[in-house]
Short mmCIF file of the C-alpha atoms (twelve columns), coordinates in Angstrom:
data_MODEL
# 
_entry.id   MODEL 
# 
loop_
_atom_site.group_PDB 
_atom_site.id 
_atom_site.type_symbol 
_atom_site.label_atom_id 
_atom_site.label_alt_id 
_atom_site.label_comp_id 
_atom_site.label_asym_id 
_atom_site.label_seq_id 
_atom_site.Cartn_x 
_atom_site.Cartn_y 
_atom_site.Cartn_z 
_atom_site.pdbx_PDB_model_num 
ATOM 1   C CA . MET A 1   161.105 181.389 109.946 1 
ATOM 2   C CA . ARG A 2   158.586 184.323 110.347 1 
ATOM 3   C CA . VAL A 3   156.390 184.802 107.382 1 
ATOM 4   C CA . GLY A 4   154.037 188.018 106.820 1 
ATOM 5   C CA . LEU A 5   150.901 187.745 104.798 1 
ATOM 6   C CA . PHE A 6   148.771 190.647 103.286 1 
ATOM 7   C CA . GLY A 7   145.257 189.844 102.497 1 
ATOM 8   C CA . LEU A 8   142.896 187.411 103.996 1 
ATOM 9   C CA . GLY A 9   140.349 187.101 101.197 1 
ATOM 10  C CA . ARG A 10  139.666 183.540 99.833  1 
ATOM 11  C CA . ILE A 11  143.010 182.664 98.638  1 
ATOM 12  C CA . GLY A 12  144.774 184.676 101.315 1 
ATOM 13  C CA . ALA A 13  142.760 182.691 103.964 1 
ATOM 14  C CA . PHE A 14  143.644 179.362 102.391 1 
ATOM 15  C CA . HIS A 15  147.365 180.435 102.137 1 
ATOM 16  C CA . ALA A 16  147.263 181.475 105.917 1 
ATOM 17  C CA . ALA A 17  145.975 178.003 107.027 1 
ATOM 18  C CA . THR A 18  148.855 176.476 104.646 1 
ATOM 19  C CA . MET A 19  151.649 178.355 106.037 1 
ATOM 20  C CA . ALA A 20  150.523 178.052 109.586 1 
ATOM 21  C CA . ALA A 21  150.734 174.304 109.332 1 
ATOM 22  C CA . HIS A 22  154.196 174.424 107.254 1 
ATOM 23  C CA . PRO A 23  157.248 172.915 109.165 1 
ATOM 24  C CA . LEU A 24  159.336 175.914 108.249 1 
ATOM 25  C CA . VAL A 25  156.896 178.621 109.712 1 
ATOM 26  C CA . ASP A 26  157.560 179.581 113.272 1 
ATOM 27  C CA . GLU A 27  155.321 182.568 113.184 1 
ATOM 28  C CA . LEU A 28  152.657 184.094 110.661 1 
ATOM 29  C CA . ILE A 29  151.984 187.826 110.832 1 
ATOM 30  C CA . VAL A 30  148.940 188.731 108.981 1 
ATOM 31  C CA . ALA A 31  147.321 192.177 107.773 1 
ATOM 32  C CA . ASP A 32  143.786 192.846 106.347 1 
ATOM 33  C CA . PRO A 33  141.744 195.825 106.864 1 
ATOM 34  C CA . VAL A 34  138.511 193.956 107.486 1 
ATOM 35  C CA . ARG A 35  139.430 190.297 108.296 1 
ATOM 36  C CA . THR A 36  141.155 188.265 110.900 1 
ATOM 37  C CA . SER A 37  142.739 184.962 111.005 1 
ATOM 38  C CA . PRO A 38  142.846 182.167 113.659 1 
ATOM 39  C CA . TYR A 39  146.098 181.129 111.933 1 
ATOM 40  C CA . GLY A 40  148.178 184.164 112.714 1 
ATOM 41  C CA . ARG A 41  148.600 187.395 114.698 1 
ATOM 42  C CA . PRO A 42  147.936 190.943 113.469 1 
ATOM 43  C CA . GLY A 43  150.856 193.012 112.844 1 
ATOM 44  C CA . ASP A 44  153.205 194.353 109.963 1 
ATOM 45  C CA . PRO A 45  154.058 191.572 107.452 1 
ATOM 46  C CA . PHE A 46  157.163 193.501 106.429 1 
ATOM 47  C CA . GLU A 47  158.568 192.338 109.859 1 
ATOM 48  C CA . SER A 48  159.267 188.929 108.486 1 
ATOM 49  C CA . ASP A 49  161.736 186.685 106.555 1 
ATOM 50  C CA . ALA A 50  159.337 186.316 103.519 1 
ATOM 51  C CA . VAL A 51  156.066 187.859 102.548 1 
ATOM 52  C CA . VAL A 52  153.036 186.726 100.610 1 
ATOM 53  C CA . ILE A 53  150.749 189.037 98.933  1 
ATOM 54  C CA . ALA A 54  147.065 188.169 98.600  1 
ATOM 55  C CA . THR A 55  145.498 191.637 98.257  1 
ATOM 56  C CA . PRO A 56  143.319 193.421 95.566  1 
ATOM 57  C CA . THR A 57  145.436 193.964 92.345  1 
ATOM 58  C CA . SER A 58  145.693 197.793 92.891  1 
ATOM 59  C CA . THR A 59  148.011 197.295 95.824  1 
ATOM 60  C CA . HIS A 60  150.244 194.662 94.437  1 
ATOM 61  C CA . ALA A 61  152.881 196.964 92.842  1 
ATOM 62  C CA . GLU A 62  153.300 199.170 95.766  1 
ATOM 63  C CA . LEU A 63  153.579 196.113 98.322  1 
ATOM 64  C CA . ILE A 64  156.174 194.293 96.072  1 
ATOM 65  C CA . VAL A 65  158.237 197.444 95.743  1 
ATOM 66  C CA . ARG A 66  158.441 197.964 99.516  1 
ATOM 67  C CA . ALA A 67  159.312 194.345 100.017 1 
ATOM 68  C CA . CYS A 68  162.107 194.661 97.545  1 
ATOM 69  C CA . ALA A 69  163.546 197.734 99.151  1 
ATOM 70  C CA . LEU A 70  163.721 196.048 102.369 1 
ATOM 71  C CA . GLY A 71  165.375 192.897 100.733 1 
ATOM 72  C CA . ILE A 72  162.442 190.405 101.614 1 
ATOM 73  C CA . PRO A 73  161.621 187.639 99.313  1 
ATOM 74  C CA . VAL A 74  158.113 187.873 97.920  1 
ATOM 75  C CA . LEU A 75  155.216 185.721 96.599  1 
ATOM 76  C CA . CYS A 76  152.526 187.795 95.080  1 
ATOM 77  C CA . GLU A 77  149.294 186.555 93.628  1 
ATOM 78  C CA . LYS A 78  148.913 187.274 89.980  1 
ATOM 79  C CA . PRO A 79  149.080 189.871 88.532  1 
ATOM 80  C CA . VAL A 80  152.208 191.842 89.414  1 
ATOM 81  C CA . ALA A 81  150.302 195.099 88.623  1 
ATOM 82  C CA . GLY A 82  147.096 196.142 86.749  1 
ATOM 83  C CA . THR A 83  148.884 197.365 83.680  1 
ATOM 84  C CA . VAL A 84  151.755 196.546 81.468  1 
ATOM 85  C CA . GLY A 85  153.567 199.800 82.375  1 
ATOM 86  C CA . GLU A 86  153.278 199.280 86.168  1 
ATOM 87  C CA . THR A 87  154.538 195.939 85.719  1 
ATOM 88  C CA . VAL A 88  157.508 196.853 83.922  1 
ATOM 89  C CA . LYS A 89  158.115 199.590 86.622  1 
ATOM 90  C CA . VAL A 90  158.075 196.690 89.392  1 
ATOM 91  C CA . LEU A 91  160.476 194.673 87.348  1 
ATOM 92  C CA . GLU A 92  162.874 197.681 87.097  1 
ATOM 93  C CA . ALA A 93  162.635 198.195 90.952  1 
ATOM 94  C CA . ARG A 94  163.193 194.620 91.839  1 
ATOM 95  C CA . ALA A 95  166.916 195.165 92.540  1 
ATOM 96  C CA . GLY A 96  167.909 191.617 92.607  1 
ATOM 97  C CA . ASN A 97  165.218 190.573 95.158  1 
ATOM 98  C CA . ARG A 98  163.540 187.212 94.769  1 
ATOM 99  C CA . VAL A 99  160.045 187.812 93.686  1 
ATOM 100 C CA . HIS A 100 157.416 185.322 92.293  1 
ATOM 101 C CA . VAL A 101 154.102 185.447 91.048  1 
ATOM 102 C CA . GLY A 102 151.245 183.043 91.813  1 
ATOM 103 C CA . PHE A 103 150.622 181.050 88.764  1 
ATOM 104 C CA . GLN A 104 149.712 177.817 90.589  1 
ATOM 105 C CA . ARG A 105 148.961 175.580 87.612  1 
ATOM 106 C CA . ARG A 106 152.722 175.151 87.337  1 
ATOM 107 C CA . PHE A 107 152.536 173.096 90.475  1 
ATOM 108 C CA . ASP A 108 149.374 170.925 89.359  1 
ATOM 109 C CA . PRO A 109 150.582 167.307 88.814  1 
ATOM 110 C CA . GLY A 110 148.624 167.012 85.686  1 
ATOM 111 C CA . TYR A 111 150.097 170.180 83.906  1 
ATOM 112 C CA . ALA A 112 153.585 169.276 85.498  1 
ATOM 113 C CA . ALA A 113 153.233 165.923 83.795  1 
ATOM 114 C CA . ALA A 114 152.227 167.057 80.395  1 
ATOM 115 C CA . ALA A 115 155.393 169.696 80.510  1 
ATOM 116 C CA . ARG A 116 157.528 166.723 81.022  1 
ATOM 117 C CA . ALA A 117 155.862 164.785 78.148  1 
ATOM 118 C CA . VAL A 118 156.311 167.798 75.664  1 
ATOM 119 C CA . ARG A 119 160.176 168.394 76.871  1 
ATOM 120 C CA . ASP A 120 160.916 164.731 76.685  1 
ATOM 121 C CA . GLY A 121 159.363 164.184 73.394  1 
ATOM 122 C CA . GLU A 122 156.695 161.627 74.274  1 
ATOM 123 C CA . LEU A 123 154.208 163.435 72.257  1 
ATOM 124 C CA . GLY A 124 156.217 163.737 69.116  1 
ATOM 125 C CA . ASP A 125 156.243 167.100 67.250  1 
ATOM 126 C CA . LEU A 126 153.522 169.176 68.837  1 
ATOM 127 C CA . HIS A 127 150.801 170.296 66.261  1 
ATOM 128 C CA . ARG A 128 148.004 171.893 68.257  1 
ATOM 129 C CA . VAL A 129 146.861 172.743 71.740  1 
ATOM 130 C CA . HIS A 130 143.412 173.495 73.237  1 
ATOM 131 C CA . LEU A 131 142.726 175.250 76.501  1 
ATOM 132 C CA . VAL A 132 139.479 175.544 78.684  1 
ATOM 133 C CA . THR A 133 138.851 177.755 81.702  1 
ATOM 134 C CA . ALA A 134 135.200 178.023 82.613  1 
ATOM 135 C CA . ASP A 135 133.747 179.244 85.932  1 
ATOM 136 C CA . PRO A 136 130.525 177.852 87.406  1 
ATOM 137 C CA . THR A 137 129.386 181.328 88.455  1 
ATOM 138 C CA . PRO A 138 130.321 184.699 87.495  1 
ATOM 139 C CA . PRO A 139 132.261 186.995 90.099  1 
ATOM 140 C CA . PRO A 140 130.297 189.879 91.834  1 
ATOM 141 C CA . ALA A 141 129.246 192.456 89.762  1 
ATOM 142 C CA . ALA A 142 131.307 195.042 91.492  1 
ATOM 143 C CA . TYR A 143 134.505 193.052 90.769  1 
ATOM 144 C CA . ILE A 144 134.248 193.033 86.901  1 
ATOM 145 C CA . PRO A 145 135.055 196.906 86.219  1 
ATOM 146 C CA . LEU A 146 138.241 196.413 88.362  1 
ATOM 147 C CA . SER A 147 139.090 192.784 86.921  1 
ATOM 148 C CA . GLY A 148 140.873 194.095 83.686  1 
ATOM 149 C CA . GLY A 149 138.741 191.751 81.752  1 
ATOM 150 C CA . ILE A 150 138.248 188.244 81.013  1 
ATOM 151 C CA . PHE A 151 141.770 187.812 79.380  1 
ATOM 152 C CA . ARG A 152 143.868 189.577 81.820  1 
ATOM 153 C CA . ASP A 153 141.814 188.290 84.932  1 
ATOM 154 C CA . CYS A 154 140.994 184.873 83.968  1 
ATOM 155 C CA . HIS A 155 142.721 183.428 80.856  1 
ATOM 156 C CA . VAL A 156 146.244 184.889 81.878  1 
ATOM 157 C CA . HIS A 157 146.718 181.721 83.618  1 
ATOM 158 C CA . ASP A 158 145.970 179.962 80.297  1 
ATOM 159 C CA . PHE A 159 148.522 181.926 78.738  1 
ATOM 160 C CA . ASP A 160 151.014 181.273 81.342  1 
ATOM 161 C CA . VAL A 161 150.667 177.563 81.373  1 
ATOM 162 C CA . LEU A 162 150.536 177.543 77.634  1 
ATOM 163 C CA . ARG A 163 154.073 179.164 77.533  1 
ATOM 164 C CA . TRP A 164 155.289 176.823 80.458  1 
ATOM 165 C CA . VAL A 165 154.107 173.545 79.151  1 
ATOM 166 C CA . THR A 166 155.049 173.911 75.432  1 
ATOM 167 C CA . GLY A 167 158.163 176.119 76.066  1 
ATOM 168 C CA . ARG A 168 157.162 178.319 73.205  1 
ATOM 169 C CA . GLU A 169 156.305 181.946 72.948  1 
ATOM 170 C CA . VAL A 170 152.805 183.203 71.607  1 
ATOM 171 C CA . VAL A 171 153.241 185.463 68.692  1 
ATOM 172 C CA . SER A 172 149.865 186.334 67.567  1 
ATOM 173 C CA . VAL A 173 146.188 186.274 68.997  1 
ATOM 174 C CA . TYR A 174 142.823 186.586 67.446  1 
ATOM 175 C CA . ALA A 175 140.371 186.720 70.157  1 
ATOM 176 C CA . ARG A 176 136.558 186.968 70.115  1 
ATOM 177 C CA . GLY A 177 133.868 187.319 72.887  1 
ATOM 178 C CA . ALA A 178 130.154 187.499 73.729  1 
ATOM 179 C CA . ASN A 179 127.704 188.173 76.463  1 
ATOM 180 C CA . ARG A 180 125.197 185.672 77.203  1 
ATOM 181 C CA . GLY A 181 124.530 186.410 80.761  1 
ATOM 182 C CA . ALA A 182 124.098 189.349 83.205  1 
ATOM 183 C CA . ALA A 183 124.402 192.966 81.822  1 
ATOM 184 C CA . PHE A 184 126.946 193.915 84.154  1 
ATOM 185 C CA . PHE A 185 129.770 192.499 81.806  1 
ATOM 186 C CA . ALA A 186 128.760 194.258 78.843  1 
ATOM 187 C CA . GLU A 187 128.406 197.557 80.971  1 
ATOM 188 C CA . ALA A 188 131.978 197.287 82.067  1 
ATOM 189 C CA . GLY A 189 133.374 196.694 78.658  1 
ATOM 190 C CA . ASP A 190 133.868 192.878 79.290  1 
ATOM 191 C CA . VAL A 191 132.616 189.446 78.137  1 
ATOM 192 C CA . ASP A 192 131.365 186.438 79.901  1 
ATOM 193 C CA . THR A 193 132.123 184.122 77.025  1 
ATOM 194 C CA . SER A 194 135.491 183.936 75.163  1 
ATOM 195 C CA . ALA A 195 137.282 182.208 72.450  1 
ATOM 196 C CA . ALA A 196 140.690 182.706 70.902  1 
ATOM 197 C CA . LEU A 197 143.187 181.404 68.413  1 
ATOM 198 C CA . LEU A 198 146.704 181.724 69.341  1 
ATOM 199 C CA . THR A 199 149.782 181.174 67.084  1 
ATOM 200 C CA . LEU A 200 153.062 180.012 68.742  1 
ATOM 201 C CA . ASP A 201 156.536 180.993 67.475  1 
ATOM 202 C CA . ASP A 202 157.091 177.628 65.754  1 
ATOM 203 C CA . GLY A 203 153.777 177.654 64.016  1 
ATOM 204 C CA . THR A 204 151.739 175.417 66.572  1 
ATOM 205 C CA . LEU A 205 148.113 176.588 66.698  1 
ATOM 206 C CA . ALA A 206 146.272 176.771 70.283  1 
ATOM 207 C CA . THR A 207 142.807 177.381 70.766  1 
ATOM 208 C CA . LEU A 208 141.134 178.590 74.085  1 
ATOM 209 C CA . GLN A 209 137.614 178.820 75.362  1 
ATOM 210 C CA . GLY A 210 136.412 180.417 78.542  1 
ATOM 211 C CA . SER A 211 133.100 181.083 80.203  1 
ATOM 212 C CA . ARG A 212 131.767 182.660 83.323  1 
ATOM 213 C CA . TYR A 213 128.689 180.632 83.195  1 
ATOM 214 C CA . ASN A 214 129.664 176.887 83.004  1 
ATOM 215 C CA . GLY A 215 126.923 175.210 84.791  1 
ATOM 216 C CA . GLY A 216 128.386 171.840 85.295  1 
ATOM 217 C CA . GLY A 217 131.007 173.150 87.529  1 
ATOM 218 C CA . TYR A 218 134.557 174.557 87.539  1 
ATOM 219 C CA . ASP A 219 136.110 173.276 84.297  1 
ATOM 220 C CA . VAL A 220 140.018 173.695 83.494  1 
ATOM 221 C CA . ARG A 221 141.731 171.651 80.890  1 
ATOM 222 C CA . MET A 222 144.356 171.414 78.422  1 
ATOM 223 C CA . GLU A 223 144.814 169.153 75.437  1 
ATOM 224 C CA . LEU A 224 148.165 168.734 73.487  1 
ATOM 225 C CA . ALA A 225 148.251 166.821 70.295  1 
ATOM 226 C CA . GLY A 226 151.466 165.581 68.891  1 
ATOM 227 C CA . THR A 227 152.600 163.342 65.931  1 
ATOM 228 C CA . ARG A 228 153.055 160.377 68.550  1 
ATOM 229 C CA . ARG A 229 149.947 160.980 70.875  1 
ATOM 230 C CA . THR A 230 147.539 163.325 72.502  1 
ATOM 231 C CA . GLN A 231 147.757 164.209 76.164  1 
ATOM 232 C CA . ALA A 232 145.075 165.726 78.185  1 
ATOM 233 C CA . VAL A 233 144.865 167.429 81.539  1 
ATOM 234 C CA . GLY A 234 141.808 167.869 83.687  1 
ATOM 235 C CA . LEU A 235 139.869 164.861 82.811  1 
ATOM 236 C CA . GLY A 236 139.864 163.425 86.275  1 
ATOM 237 C CA . PRO A 237 136.916 161.918 88.061  1 
ATOM 238 C CA . ARG A 238 135.485 165.401 89.117  1 
ATOM 239 C CA . ALA A 239 135.681 167.050 85.721  1 
ATOM 240 C CA . PRO A 240 132.299 168.492 85.141  1 
ATOM 241 C CA . LEU A 241 131.562 166.684 81.813  1 
ATOM 242 C CA . HIS A 242 128.991 164.448 80.357  1 
ATOM 243 C CA . THR A 243 129.328 162.626 76.876  1 
ATOM 244 C CA . THR A 244 126.922 160.823 74.650  1 
ATOM 245 C CA . GLU A 245 129.364 157.829 74.994  1 
ATOM 246 C CA . GLY A 246 128.719 157.083 78.542  1 
ATOM 247 C CA . LEU A 247 130.852 159.423 80.566  1 
ATOM 248 C CA . ARG A 248 128.709 161.137 83.198  1 
ATOM 249 C CA . GLU A 249 129.289 164.093 85.317  1 
ATOM 250 C CA . PRO A 250 130.445 163.481 88.800  1 
ATOM 251 C CA . ASP A 251 128.184 164.058 91.843  1 
ATOM 252 C CA . ASP A 252 130.969 166.181 93.210  1 
ATOM 253 C CA . PRO A 253 132.412 168.226 90.382  1 
ATOM 254 C CA . TRP A 254 135.025 170.924 90.972  1 
ATOM 255 C CA . PRO A 255 133.154 173.754 92.663  1 
ATOM 256 C CA . ASP A 256 135.870 176.600 92.299  1 
ATOM 257 C CA . PHE A 257 139.490 177.303 91.546  1 
ATOM 258 C CA . VAL A 258 140.660 177.053 95.150  1 
ATOM 259 C CA . THR A 259 139.382 173.464 95.474  1 
ATOM 260 C CA . ARG A 260 140.678 172.489 92.283  1 
ATOM 261 C CA . PHE A 261 144.096 173.575 92.618  1 
ATOM 262 C CA . ALA A 262 144.285 173.093 96.572  1 
ATOM 263 C CA . THR A 263 147.411 170.695 96.141  1 
ATOM 264 C CA . ALA A 264 148.995 173.039 93.591  1 
ATOM 265 C CA . TYR A 265 148.635 175.944 95.855  1 
ATOM 266 C CA . ARG A 266 150.351 174.121 98.757  1 
ATOM 267 C CA . ASP A 267 153.057 172.898 96.822  1 
ATOM 268 C CA . GLU A 268 153.599 176.486 95.416  1 
ATOM 269 C CA . ILE A 269 153.899 177.874 99.036  1 
ATOM 270 C CA . ASP A 270 156.092 175.112 100.044 1 
ATOM 271 C CA . CYS A 271 158.347 175.737 97.028  1 
ATOM 272 C CA . PHE A 272 158.548 179.602 97.762  1 
ATOM 273 C CA . LEU A 273 159.380 178.816 101.639 1 
ATOM 274 C CA . ARG A 274 162.086 176.430 100.773 1 
ATOM 275 C CA . GLY A 275 163.661 178.736 98.056  1 
ATOM 276 C CA . GLY A 276 162.982 176.219 95.386  1 
ATOM 277 C CA . GLN A 277 162.682 176.253 91.637  1 
ATOM 278 C CA . GLY A 278 159.996 176.401 89.265  1 
ATOM 279 C CA . LEU A 279 158.139 179.374 90.454  1 
ATOM 280 C CA . CYS A 280 156.805 182.002 88.083  1 
ATOM 281 C CA . SER A 281 159.100 185.116 87.731  1 
ATOM 282 C CA . ILE A 282 158.226 188.589 86.995  1 
ATOM 283 C CA . GLU A 283 159.562 188.121 83.363  1 
ATOM 284 C CA . ASP A 284 157.255 185.189 82.778  1 
ATOM 285 C CA . ALA A 285 154.180 187.091 84.401  1 
ATOM 286 C CA . LEU A 286 154.924 189.930 82.017  1 
ATOM 287 C CA . GLU A 287 155.148 187.817 78.856  1 
ATOM 288 C CA . ALA A 288 151.786 186.213 79.829  1 
ATOM 289 C CA . LEU A 289 150.250 189.808 80.422  1 
ATOM 290 C CA . TYR A 290 151.492 190.780 76.906  1 
ATOM 291 C CA . VAL A 291 149.450 188.000 75.425  1 
ATOM 292 C CA . ALA A 292 146.469 189.074 77.607  1 
ATOM 293 C CA . GLU A 293 146.972 192.729 76.345  1 
ATOM 294 C CA . ALA A 294 147.103 191.303 72.694  1 
ATOM 295 C CA . ALA A 295 143.932 189.295 73.244  1 
ATOM 296 C CA . ASP A 296 141.915 192.150 74.632  1 
ATOM 297 C CA . LEU A 297 143.190 194.375 71.767  1 
ATOM 298 C CA . SER A 298 142.012 191.865 69.410  1 
ATOM 299 C CA . LEU A 299 138.645 191.539 71.232  1 
ATOM 300 C CA . ARG A 300 138.253 195.332 71.002  1 
ATOM 301 C CA . GLU A 301 139.249 195.782 67.488  1 
ATOM 302 C CA . GLY A 302 138.094 192.748 65.982  1 
ATOM 303 C CA . ARG A 303 141.195 191.582 64.232  1 
ATOM 304 C CA . PRO A 304 144.440 189.513 64.786  1 
ATOM 305 C CA . VAL A 305 147.075 191.006 66.895  1 
ATOM 306 C CA . ASP A 306 150.650 190.295 66.976  1 
ATOM 307 C CA . VAL A 307 152.158 190.335 70.444  1 
ATOM 308 C CA . ALA A 308 154.833 192.617 69.356  1 
ATOM 309 C CA . GLU A 309 152.329 195.310 69.129  1 
ATOM 310 C CA . VAL A 310 151.884 195.558 72.826  1 
ATOM 311 C CA . ARG A 311 155.353 195.141 73.972  1 
ATOM 312 C CA . ARG A 312 157.019 197.885 76.037  1 
# 
């Protein structure tokens, strides 16, 4: 098959290498205004059997809608669009086309095992969940005003995987934030340190923590506590943790999200190219965005927010 790729930034370049080596891909067509790739030829990605979009957020909606008009299956890196309203418009314009959104944690073996454990009742009745997403260094200053804020840009992954693993919906959010590092976060109306309490539709409580300055390395974890046992995700040998009981941080902690989730990204691409199940839909991406919107509103107004307040 012929596959088109828009965008050759960090994740786009990774996808290019993955698809060029995939047994189903005969030709890769790439488009980027400033970068080139040794893994594909320049051209129009819409002249293909499937399209992967890894461009800046502001371009996603237009590219998805154009692909749908041509009847081309799409995998787009999150988010679908920059706002809830734009996302709803893309959903309405999908016209039955196969559109998937890149929430790669669904393909991580640890998160997948946790989802099975919850579904199969191995944890008993789920009572609480804890999530962590912490970057070792902040993004460039110029990116922050365009990011949508830490809850839309970073923690939307947590919101998606929380829904996916537990099978429940988030009904309310109380979010807080702080600025402990560079001034450009506050200047953009954002925070570099985050925390939130989320209530699920069955009363389960979930807590969330995040940082743009996690000195130990890239730290992404999930803990699920039930009446039978507690299960954790992300405590492998490269987790950037040090405990007083003897666990020492590794010599090679996870440096970034691409390295940490390399297997998940490859499996996600493989599933998309083979037309498989388990990929995130626009509807699911919209639900995660609603939670992010509620968290951002809670942060700005200093109060708990029901997710129903931000629904369209």
